PDB file of C-alpha atoms and ligand atoms in Angstrom:
ATOM      1  CA  UNK W   1       6.518 -14.170  21.728  1.00  0.00           C
ATOM      2  CA  UNK W   2       7.882 -16.212  18.918  1.00  0.00           C
ATOM      3  CA  UNK W   3       4.944 -16.878  16.586  1.00  0.00           C
ATOM      4  CA  UNK W   4       1.807 -15.178  15.271  1.00  0.00           C
ATOM      5  CA  UNK W   5      -1.113 -17.345  14.080  1.00  0.00           C
ATOM      6  CA  UNK W   6      -3.295 -15.334  11.684  1.00  0.00           C
ATOM      7  CA  UNK W   7      -6.883 -15.764  10.844  1.00  0.00           C
ATOM      8  CA  UNK W   8      -7.523 -14.582   7.189  1.00  0.00           C
ATOM      9  CA  UNK W   9     -11.076 -13.436   6.565  1.00  0.00           C
ATOM     10  CA  UNK W  10     -11.664 -10.330   8.674  1.00  0.00           C
ATOM     11  CA  UNK W  11      -8.055 -10.024   9.889  1.00  0.00           C
ATOM     12  CA  UNK W  12      -5.805  -9.945   6.884  1.00  0.00           C
ATOM     13  CA  UNK W  13      -8.451  -8.974   4.314  1.00  0.00           C
ATOM     14  CA  UNK W  14     -12.075  -8.041   4.320  1.00  0.00           C
ATOM     15  CA  UNK W  15     -13.370 -11.074   2.428  1.00  0.00           C
ATOM     16  CA  UNK W  16     -16.239 -11.776   4.863  1.00  0.00           C
ATOM     17  CA  UNK W  17     -18.521  -9.552   2.755  1.00  0.00           C
ATOM     18  CA  UNK W  18     -17.837 -11.646  -0.318  1.00  0.00           C
ATOM     19  CA  UNK W  19     -18.494 -14.888   1.596  1.00  0.00           C
ATOM     20  CA  UNK W  20     -21.877 -13.648   2.848  1.00  0.00           C
ATOM     21  CA  UNK W  21     -22.883 -12.096  -0.461  1.00  0.00           C
ATOM     22  CA  UNK W  22     -22.195 -15.435  -2.192  1.00  0.00           C
ATOM     23  CA  UNK W  23     -24.338 -17.329   0.379  1.00  0.00           C
ATOM     24  CA  UNK W  24     -27.135 -14.714  -0.023  1.00  0.00           C
ATOM     25  CA  UNK W  25     -27.244 -15.025  -3.828  1.00  0.00           C
ATOM     26  CA  UNK W  26     -27.149 -18.828  -3.691  1.00  0.00           C
ATOM     27  CA  UNK W  27     -30.088 -19.075  -1.271  1.00  0.00           C
ATOM     28  CA  UNK W  28     -32.055 -16.536  -3.127  1.00  0.00           C
ATOM     29  CA  UNK W  29     -31.468 -18.303  -6.495  1.00  0.00           C
ATOM     30  CA  UNK W  30     -32.296 -21.842  -5.221  1.00  0.00           C
ATOM     31  CA  UNK W  31     -34.859 -21.291  -2.471  1.00  0.00           C
ATOM     32  CA  UNK W  32     -36.081 -17.726  -3.142  1.00  0.00           C
ATOM     33  CA  UNK W  33     -35.335 -17.026   0.536  1.00  0.00           C
ATOM     34  CA  UNK W  34     -33.473 -14.275   2.327  1.00  0.00           C
ATOM     35  CA  UNK W  35     -30.888 -14.814   4.993  1.00  0.00           C
ATOM     36  CA  UNK W  36     -30.733 -12.158   7.821  1.00  0.00           C
ATOM     37  CA  UNK W  37     -27.607 -10.240   8.750  1.00  0.00           C
ATOM     38  CA  UNK W  38     -27.640 -11.944  12.122  1.00  0.00           C
ATOM     39  CA  UNK W  39     -26.418 -15.190  10.462  1.00  0.00           C
ATOM     40  CA  UNK W  40     -23.214 -13.574   9.249  1.00  0.00           C
ATOM     41  CA  UNK W  41     -21.527 -13.799  12.698  1.00  0.00           C
ATOM     42  CA  UNK W  42     -22.578 -17.511  12.886  1.00  0.00           C
ATOM     43  CA  UNK W  43     -20.775 -18.263   9.586  1.00  0.00           C
ATOM     44  CA  UNK W  44     -17.633 -16.397  10.386  1.00  0.00           C
ATOM     45  CA  UNK W  45     -14.574 -18.600  10.910  1.00  0.00           C
ATOM     46  CA  UNK W  46     -16.937 -21.562  10.271  1.00  0.00           C
ATOM     47  CA  UNK W  47     -16.093 -24.012   7.480  1.00  0.00           C
ATOM     48  CA  UNK W  48     -17.909 -23.882   4.085  1.00  0.00           C
ATOM     49  CA  UNK W  49     -19.965 -26.996   4.952  1.00  0.00           C
ATOM     50  CA  UNK W  50     -20.788 -25.949   8.485  1.00  0.00           C
ATOM     51  CA  UNK W  51     -21.842 -22.445   7.256  1.00  0.00           C
ATOM     52  CA  UNK W  52     -24.224 -24.075   4.763  1.00  0.00           C
ATOM     53  CA  UNK W  53     -25.625 -26.260   7.556  1.00  0.00           C
ATOM     54  CA  UNK W  54     -26.181 -23.218   9.724  1.00  0.00           C
ATOM     55  CA  UNK W  55     -28.038 -21.424   7.014  1.00  0.00           C
ATOM     56  CA  UNK W  56     -30.236 -24.394   5.928  1.00  0.00           C
ATOM     57  CA  UNK W  57     -31.085 -25.182   9.560  1.00  0.00           C
ATOM     58  CA  UNK W  58     -32.124 -21.591  10.115  1.00  0.00           C
ATOM     59  CA  UNK W  59     -34.447 -21.706   7.023  1.00  0.00           C
ATOM     60  CA  UNK W  60     -35.682 -25.247   7.871  1.00  0.00           C
ATOM     61  CA  UNK W  61     -34.607 -26.468   4.490  1.00  0.00           C
ATOM     62  CA  UNK W  62     -33.600 -30.143   4.041  1.00  0.00           C
ATOM     63  CA  UNK W  63     -31.577 -31.206   0.987  1.00  0.00           C
ATOM     64  CA  UNK W  64     -30.047 -34.503  -0.161  1.00  0.00           C
ATOM     65  CA  UNK W  65     -26.361 -35.162   0.247  1.00  0.00           C
ATOM     66  CA  UNK W  66     -25.730 -34.524  -3.401  1.00  0.00           C
ATOM     67  CA  UNK W  67     -27.660 -31.199  -3.404  1.00  0.00           C
ATOM     68  CA  UNK W  68     -25.707 -30.148  -0.351  1.00  0.00           C
ATOM     69  CA  UNK W  69     -22.425 -30.812  -2.052  1.00  0.00           C
ATOM     70  CA  UNK W  70     -23.562 -29.053  -5.224  1.00  0.00           C
ATOM     71  CA  UNK W  71     -24.704 -25.990  -3.205  1.00  0.00           C
ATOM     72  CA  UNK W  72     -21.370 -25.767  -1.371  1.00  0.00           C
ATOM     73  CA  UNK W  73     -19.484 -26.032  -4.652  1.00  0.00           C
ATOM     74  CA  UNK W  74     -21.634 -23.365  -6.361  1.00  0.00           C
ATOM     75  CA  UNK W  75     -21.151 -20.963  -3.519  1.00  0.00           C
ATOM     76  CA  UNK W  76     -17.406 -21.415  -3.707  1.00  0.00           C
ATOM     77  CA  UNK W  77     -17.292 -20.798  -7.524  1.00  0.00           C
ATOM     78  CA  UNK W  78     -19.210 -17.553  -7.009  1.00  0.00           C
ATOM     79  CA  UNK W  79     -16.952 -16.572  -4.100  1.00  0.00           C
ATOM     80  CA  UNK W  80     -13.727 -17.271  -6.000  1.00  0.00           C
ATOM     81  CA  UNK W  81     -15.060 -15.196  -8.917  1.00  0.00           C
ATOM     82  CA  UNK W  82     -15.793 -12.357  -6.516  1.00  0.00           C
ATOM     83  CA  UNK W  83     -12.127 -12.521  -5.283  1.00  0.00           C
ATOM     84  CA  UNK W  84     -10.938 -11.812  -8.793  1.00  0.00           C
ATOM     85  CA  UNK W  85      -9.999  -8.187  -8.297  1.00  0.00           C
ATOM     86  CA  UNK W  86      -8.469  -8.718  -4.865  1.00  0.00           C
ATOM     87  CA  UNK W  87      -4.996  -7.099  -4.464  1.00  0.00           C
ATOM     88  CA  UNK W  88      -2.727  -5.421  -1.962  1.00  0.00           C
ATOM     89  CA  UNK W  89      -5.152  -2.609  -1.573  1.00  0.00           C
ATOM     90  CA  UNK W  90      -7.633  -4.983   0.183  1.00  0.00           C
ATOM     91  CA  UNK W  91      -5.272  -5.741   3.075  1.00  0.00           C
ATOM     92  CA  UNK W  92      -7.023  -4.451   6.258  1.00  0.00           C
ATOM     93  CA  UNK W  93      -5.631  -1.413   8.076  1.00  0.00           C
ATOM     94  CA  UNK W  94      -2.546  -1.945  10.255  1.00  0.00           C
ATOM     95  CA  UNK W  95      -1.802  -5.409   8.906  1.00  0.00           C
ATOM     96  CA  UNK W  96       1.058  -4.653   6.490  1.00  0.00           C
ATOM     97  CA  UNK W  97       2.890  -2.727   9.176  1.00  0.00           C
ATOM     98  CA  UNK W  98       2.245  -5.410  11.750  1.00  0.00           C
ATOM     99  CA  UNK W  99       3.624  -8.144   9.483  1.00  0.00           C
ATOM    100  CA  UNK W 100       6.707  -6.035   8.804  1.00  0.00           C
ATOM    101  CA  UNK W 101       7.209  -5.507  12.569  1.00  0.00           C
ATOM    102  CA  UNK W 102       6.698  -9.208  13.377  1.00  0.00           C
ATOM    103  CA  UNK W 103       9.345 -10.031  10.789  1.00  0.00           C
ATOM    104  CA  UNK W 104      11.719  -7.391  12.108  1.00  0.00           C
ATOM    105  CA  UNK W 105      11.433  -9.079  15.541  1.00  0.00           C
ATOM    106  CA  UNK W 106      11.865 -12.583  14.094  1.00  0.00           C
ATOM    107  CA  UNK W 107       8.368 -13.646  15.036  1.00  0.00           C
ATOM    108  CA  UNK W 108       7.313 -16.480  12.674  1.00  0.00           C
ATOM    109  CA  UNK W 109       4.016 -16.202  10.827  1.00  0.00           C
ATOM    110  CA  UNK W 110       1.522 -18.996  10.143  1.00  0.00           C
ATOM    111  CA  UNK W 111      -1.941 -18.863   8.566  1.00  0.00           C
ATOM    112  CA  UNK W 112      -4.704 -20.493  10.688  1.00  0.00           C
ATOM    113  CA  UNK W 113      -7.712 -19.899   8.450  1.00  0.00           C
ATOM    114  CA  UNK W 114     -10.774 -22.087   8.042  1.00  0.00           C
ATOM    115  CA  UNK W 115     -10.682 -21.176   4.386  1.00  0.00           C
ATOM    116  CA  UNK W 116      -9.529 -23.667   1.758  1.00  0.00           C
ATOM    117  CA  UNK W 117      -8.896 -20.574  -0.403  1.00  0.00           C
ATOM    118  CA  UNK W 118      -6.217 -19.233   1.909  1.00  0.00           C
ATOM    119  CA  UNK W 119      -3.255 -19.832  -0.383  1.00  0.00           C
ATOM    120  CA  UNK W 120      -4.927 -18.132  -3.335  1.00  0.00           C
ATOM    121  CA  UNK W 121      -5.980 -15.167  -1.251  1.00  0.00           C
ATOM    122  CA  UNK W 122      -2.424 -14.672   0.240  1.00  0.00           C
ATOM    123  CA  UNK W 123      -1.067 -14.829  -3.315  1.00  0.00           C
ATOM    124  CA  UNK W 124      -3.487 -12.148  -4.555  1.00  0.00           C
ATOM    125  CA  UNK W 125      -2.617  -9.928  -1.652  1.00  0.00           C
ATOM    126  CA  UNK W 126       1.105 -10.366  -2.295  1.00  0.00           C
ATOM    127  CA  UNK W 127       1.650 -11.817   1.143  1.00  0.00           C
ATOM    128  CA  UNK W 128       2.632 -15.430   0.347  1.00  0.00           C
ATOM    129  CA  UNK W 129       6.382 -14.926   0.813  1.00  0.00           C
ATOM    130  CA  UNK W 130       5.850 -13.379   4.327  1.00  0.00           C
ATOM    131  CA  UNK W 131       4.217 -16.509   5.745  1.00  0.00           C
ATOM    132  CA  UNK W 132       6.392 -19.288   7.090  1.00  0.00           C
ATOM    133  CA  UNK W 133       3.468 -21.839   6.972  1.00  0.00           C
ATOM    134  CA  UNK W 134      -0.163 -22.233   6.012  1.00  0.00           C
ATOM    135  CA  UNK W 135      -2.110 -24.720   8.121  1.00  0.00           C
ATOM    136  CA  UNK W 136      -4.363 -26.876   5.853  1.00  0.00           C
ATOM    137  CA  UNK W 137      -8.007 -26.739   7.104  1.00  0.00           C
ATOM    138  CA  UNK W 138      -8.861 -29.868   5.117  1.00  0.00           C
ATOM    139  CA  UNK W 139      -6.375 -31.821   7.220  1.00  0.00           C
ATOM    140  CA  UNK W 140      -7.624 -30.975  10.743  1.00  0.00           C
ATOM    141  CA  UNK W 141     -10.208 -33.159  12.487  1.00  0.00           C
ATOM    142  CA  UNK W 142     -12.510 -30.372  13.696  1.00  0.00           C
ATOM    143  CA  UNK W 143     -13.077 -26.746  12.589  1.00  0.00           C
ATOM    144  CA  UNK W 144     -13.220 -23.604  14.779  1.00  0.00           C
ATOM    145  CA  UNK W 145     -14.367 -23.327  17.681  1.00  0.00           C
ATOM    146  CA  UNK W 146     -12.161 -26.431  18.135  1.00  0.00           C
ATOM    147  CA  UNK W 147      -8.504 -25.439  18.594  1.00  0.00           C
ATOM    148  CA  UNK W 148      -7.098 -27.842  15.878  1.00  0.00           C
ATOM    149  CA  UNK W 149      -6.315 -25.261  13.127  1.00  0.00           C
ATOM    150  CA  UNK W 150      -4.359 -23.080  15.615  1.00  0.00           C
ATOM    151  CA  UNK W 151      -2.534 -26.134  16.988  1.00  0.00           C
ATOM    152  CA  UNK W 152      -1.652 -27.150  13.424  1.00  0.00           C
ATOM    153  CA  UNK W 153      -0.468 -23.611  12.597  1.00  0.00           C
ATOM    154  CA  UNK W 154       1.795 -23.524  15.644  1.00  0.00           C
ATOM    155  CA  UNK W 155       3.163 -26.954  14.938  1.00  0.00           C
ATOM    156  CA  UNK W 156       3.837 -25.945  11.320  1.00  0.00           C
ATOM    157  CA  UNK W 157       6.244 -23.220  12.573  1.00  0.00           C
ATOM    158  CA  UNK W 158       7.695 -25.528  15.220  1.00  0.00           C
ATOM    159  CA  UNK W 159       6.375 -23.678  18.143  1.00  0.00           C
ATOM    160  CA  UNK W 160       4.393 -24.606  21.248  1.00  0.00           C
ATOM    161  CA  UNK W 161       1.197 -22.448  21.189  1.00  0.00           C
ATOM    162  CA  UNK W 162       2.182 -20.762  24.511  1.00  0.00           C
ATOM    163  CA  UNK W 163       4.845 -18.834  22.605  1.00  0.00           C
ATOM    164  CA  UNK W 164       2.267 -17.597  20.083  1.00  0.00           C
ATOM    165  CA  UNK W 165      -0.447 -14.982  19.682  1.00  0.00           C
ATOM    166  CA  UNK W 166      -3.532 -15.728  17.643  1.00  0.00           C
ATOM    167  CA  UNK W 167      -5.330 -12.997  15.735  1.00  0.00           C
ATOM    168  CA  UNK W 168      -9.109 -13.346  15.092  1.00  0.00           C
ATOM    169  CA  UNK W 169     -12.248 -11.566  14.232  1.00  0.00           C
ATOM    170  CA  UNK W 170     -14.798 -14.355  14.965  1.00  0.00           C
ATOM    171  CA  UNK W 171     -16.417 -15.674  18.168  1.00  0.00           C
ATOM    172  CA  UNK W 172     -15.526 -19.272  17.134  1.00  0.00           C
ATOM    173  CA  UNK W 173     -12.016 -18.325  16.282  1.00  0.00           C
ATOM    174  CA  UNK W 174     -11.229 -16.589  19.673  1.00  0.00           C
ATOM    175  CA  UNK W 175     -12.526 -19.679  21.500  1.00  0.00           C
ATOM    176  CA  UNK W 176     -10.212 -21.848  19.276  1.00  0.00           C
ATOM    177  CA  UNK W 177      -7.165 -19.787  20.165  1.00  0.00           C
ATOM    178  CA  UNK W 178      -7.929 -19.801  23.875  1.00  0.00           C
ATOM    179  CA  UNK W 179      -8.356 -23.581  23.822  1.00  0.00           C
ATOM    180  CA  UNK W 180      -5.109 -24.012  21.828  1.00  0.00           C
ATOM    181  CA  UNK W 181      -3.232 -22.296  24.687  1.00  0.00           C
ATOM    182  CA  UNK W 182      -2.137 -19.247  22.734  1.00  0.00           C
ATOM    183  CA  UNK W 183      -2.797 -15.612  23.665  1.00  0.00           C
ATOM    184  CA  UNK W 184      -5.933 -14.396  21.732  1.00  0.00           C
ATOM    185  CA  UNK W 185      -5.956 -10.937  20.184  1.00  0.00           C
ATOM    186  CA  UNK W 186      -9.276  -9.883  18.628  1.00  0.00           C
ATOM    187  CA  UNK W 187     -10.458  -7.206  16.314  1.00  0.00           C
ATOM    188  CA  UNK W 188     -14.207  -6.461  16.625  1.00  0.00           C
ATOM    189  CA  UNK W 189     -17.080  -5.811  18.937  1.00  0.00           C
ATOM    190  CA  UNK W 190     -18.049  -6.951  22.444  1.00  0.00           C
ATOM    191  CA  UNK W 191     -19.015 -10.346  21.243  1.00  0.00           C
ATOM    192  CA  UNK W 192     -15.252 -10.955  21.239  1.00  0.00           C
ATOM    193  CA  UNK W 193     -14.715 -10.069  24.892  1.00  0.00           C
ATOM    194  CA  UNK W 194     -13.669 -13.628  25.658  1.00  0.00           C
ATOM    195  CA  UNK W 195     -10.339 -12.725  23.934  1.00  0.00           C
ATOM    196  CA  UNK W 196      -7.315 -12.015  26.171  1.00  0.00           C
ATOM    197  CA  UNK W 197      -7.055  -8.622  24.406  1.00  0.00           C
ATOM    198  CA  UNK W 198      -9.715  -7.048  22.230  1.00  0.00           C
ATOM    199  CA  UNK W 199      -9.322  -4.065  19.926  1.00  0.00           C
ATOM    200  CA  UNK W 200     -12.107  -2.418  17.945  1.00  0.00           C
ATOM    201  CA  UNK W 201     -10.264  -2.724  14.601  1.00  0.00           C
ATOM    202  CA  UNK W 202      -7.171  -4.229  12.993  1.00  0.00           C
ATOM    203  CA  UNK W 203      -5.970  -0.605  12.735  1.00  0.00           C
ATOM    204  CA  UNK W 204      -5.282  -0.857  16.563  1.00  0.00           C
ATOM    205  CA  UNK W 205      -2.971  -3.882  16.068  1.00  0.00           C
ATOM    206  CA  UNK W 206       0.418  -2.480  16.815  1.00  0.00           C
ATOM    207  CA  UNK W 207       3.410  -4.691  17.505  1.00  0.00           C
ATOM    208  CA  UNK W 208       3.924  -2.954  20.884  1.00  0.00           C
ATOM    209  CA  UNK W 209       0.294  -3.531  22.034  1.00  0.00           C
ATOM    210  CA  UNK W 210       0.326  -7.215  20.889  1.00  0.00           C
ATOM    211  CA  UNK W 211       3.616  -7.935  22.565  1.00  0.00           C
ATOM    212  CA  UNK W 212       2.413  -6.300  25.809  1.00  0.00           C
ATOM    213  CA  UNK W 213      -0.781  -8.553  25.667  1.00  0.00           C
ATOM    214  CA  UNK W 214       1.435 -11.643  25.178  1.00  0.00           C
ATOM    215  CA  UNK W 215       3.695 -10.647  28.121  1.00  0.00           C
ATOM    216  CA  UNK W 216       0.640 -10.213  30.316  1.00  0.00           C
ATOM    217  CA  UNK W 217      -1.442 -13.275  29.433  1.00  0.00           C
ATOM    218  CA  UNK W 218       0.795 -16.106  28.310  1.00  0.00           C
ATOM    219  CA  UNK W 219       1.406 -18.965  30.688  1.00  0.00           C
TER     220      UNK W 219
HETATM  221  P1  B16 N 301     -13.814 -21.440   2.185  1.00  0.00           P
HETATM  222  P2  B16 N 301     -11.302 -17.483   8.392  1.00  0.00           P
HETATM  223  C1  B16 N 301     -13.372 -18.581   7.183  1.00  0.00           C
HETATM  224  O1  B16 N 301     -12.100 -17.997   7.078  1.00  0.00           O
HETATM  225  C2  B16 N 301     -14.537 -17.587   6.899  1.00  0.00           C
HETATM  226  O2  B16 N 301     -14.539 -16.675   8.003  1.00  0.00           O
HETATM  227  C3  B16 N 301     -15.797 -18.316   6.841  1.00  0.00           C
HETATM  228  O3  B16 N 301     -16.901 -17.401   6.560  1.00  0.00           O
HETATM  229  C4  B16 N 301     -15.754 -19.354   5.671  1.00  0.00           C
HETATM  230  O4  B16 N 301     -16.901 -20.133   5.598  1.00  0.00           O
HETATM  231  C5  B16 N 301     -14.604 -20.310   5.908  1.00  0.00           C
HETATM  232  O5  B16 N 301     -13.342 -19.501   6.033  1.00  0.00           O
HETATM  233  C6  B16 N 301     -14.372 -21.312   4.818  1.00  0.00           C
HETATM  234  O6  B16 N 301     -13.878 -20.718   3.642  1.00  0.00           O
HETATM  235  O7  B16 N 301     -15.197 -21.634   1.725  1.00  0.00           O
HETATM  236  O8  B16 N 301     -13.091 -20.309   1.380  1.00  0.00           O
HETATM  237  O9  B16 N 301     -13.037 -22.661   2.451  1.00  0.00           O
HETATM  238  O10 B16 N 301     -12.051 -16.410   9.002  1.00  0.00           O
HETATM  239  O11 B16 N 301     -11.054 -18.698   9.282  1.00  0.00           O
HETATM  240  O12 B16 N 301      -9.964 -17.028   7.755  1.00  0.00           O
HETATM  241 MG1   MG N 302     -12.084 -14.499  10.326  1.00  0.00          MG
END
C-alpha cells in the first residue's frame, strides 16, 4: 500500500449536511417545494450540476440553461457561506490519526473529491500540508461513479491505482474506486456493501485494518 485516495465530504469532514441544507433552501425559495431525505444519498459524491439535475428531475421541474447555471451558482454561494466556521474540530472521527499513521508509513495522500471547494475545505481544516496532491474535478471527463477522479488522484501521486486504497462514503464513489482498480474502503451503511471493506464509521478506520484490507484485496 503506497497511496491513499481520499474522498472529502463524508470522509474527511461532515460537510454533506451543509450541501443538502443549501439545496433544500434553494428549492424552497425558488419553487416552494420540499426535497425528501431519500435524495441525499443520490447527491452524495455527485457533482454540483448532476446533483441539481437529480433534484429537478425528481420534482419534474424544467428550467432554461441560464436558470440552471444561476441556481447552481446560488447554491454554491450559500454552501460556501455555511462553511465559514469550519475548522479542525470538524474533521471526522479517526481521520487525523489515520492521516498521521499513513504519513508515518510513507503512504502518499491525494484528494479525490467531486467538490470544486476541496482546496478551501482542506485549508480550513488545517490539512492542506498533509496532502501530496488534489485531483481537480473540473479537469476530469466524467464524475463519480466513473473512475476518472480516482485515476487522476493516483496519477497525481505517481502511483498505479493497484497500490492505493480509496476511502469513500457514497455509493457512486465506491463504484468509482472499484472501477479505478484500487481497493475500496467505505464508511457507512449496507448500501456500501459493494466496497472491498466496509466499516460503519470513519472512527473504525485504523491504519492496521486498512492495510489488512489492501493486502487481502489488491491485485
Ligand atoms: P461542490 P465528495 C461531493 O464531494 C459531495 O459529496 C456532493 O454532494 C457535491 O455535490 C459534490 O462534492 C460537488 O461539490 O459543489 O462543492 O463542487 O463526497 O466527492 O468529496
Ligand atoms: Mg463523499
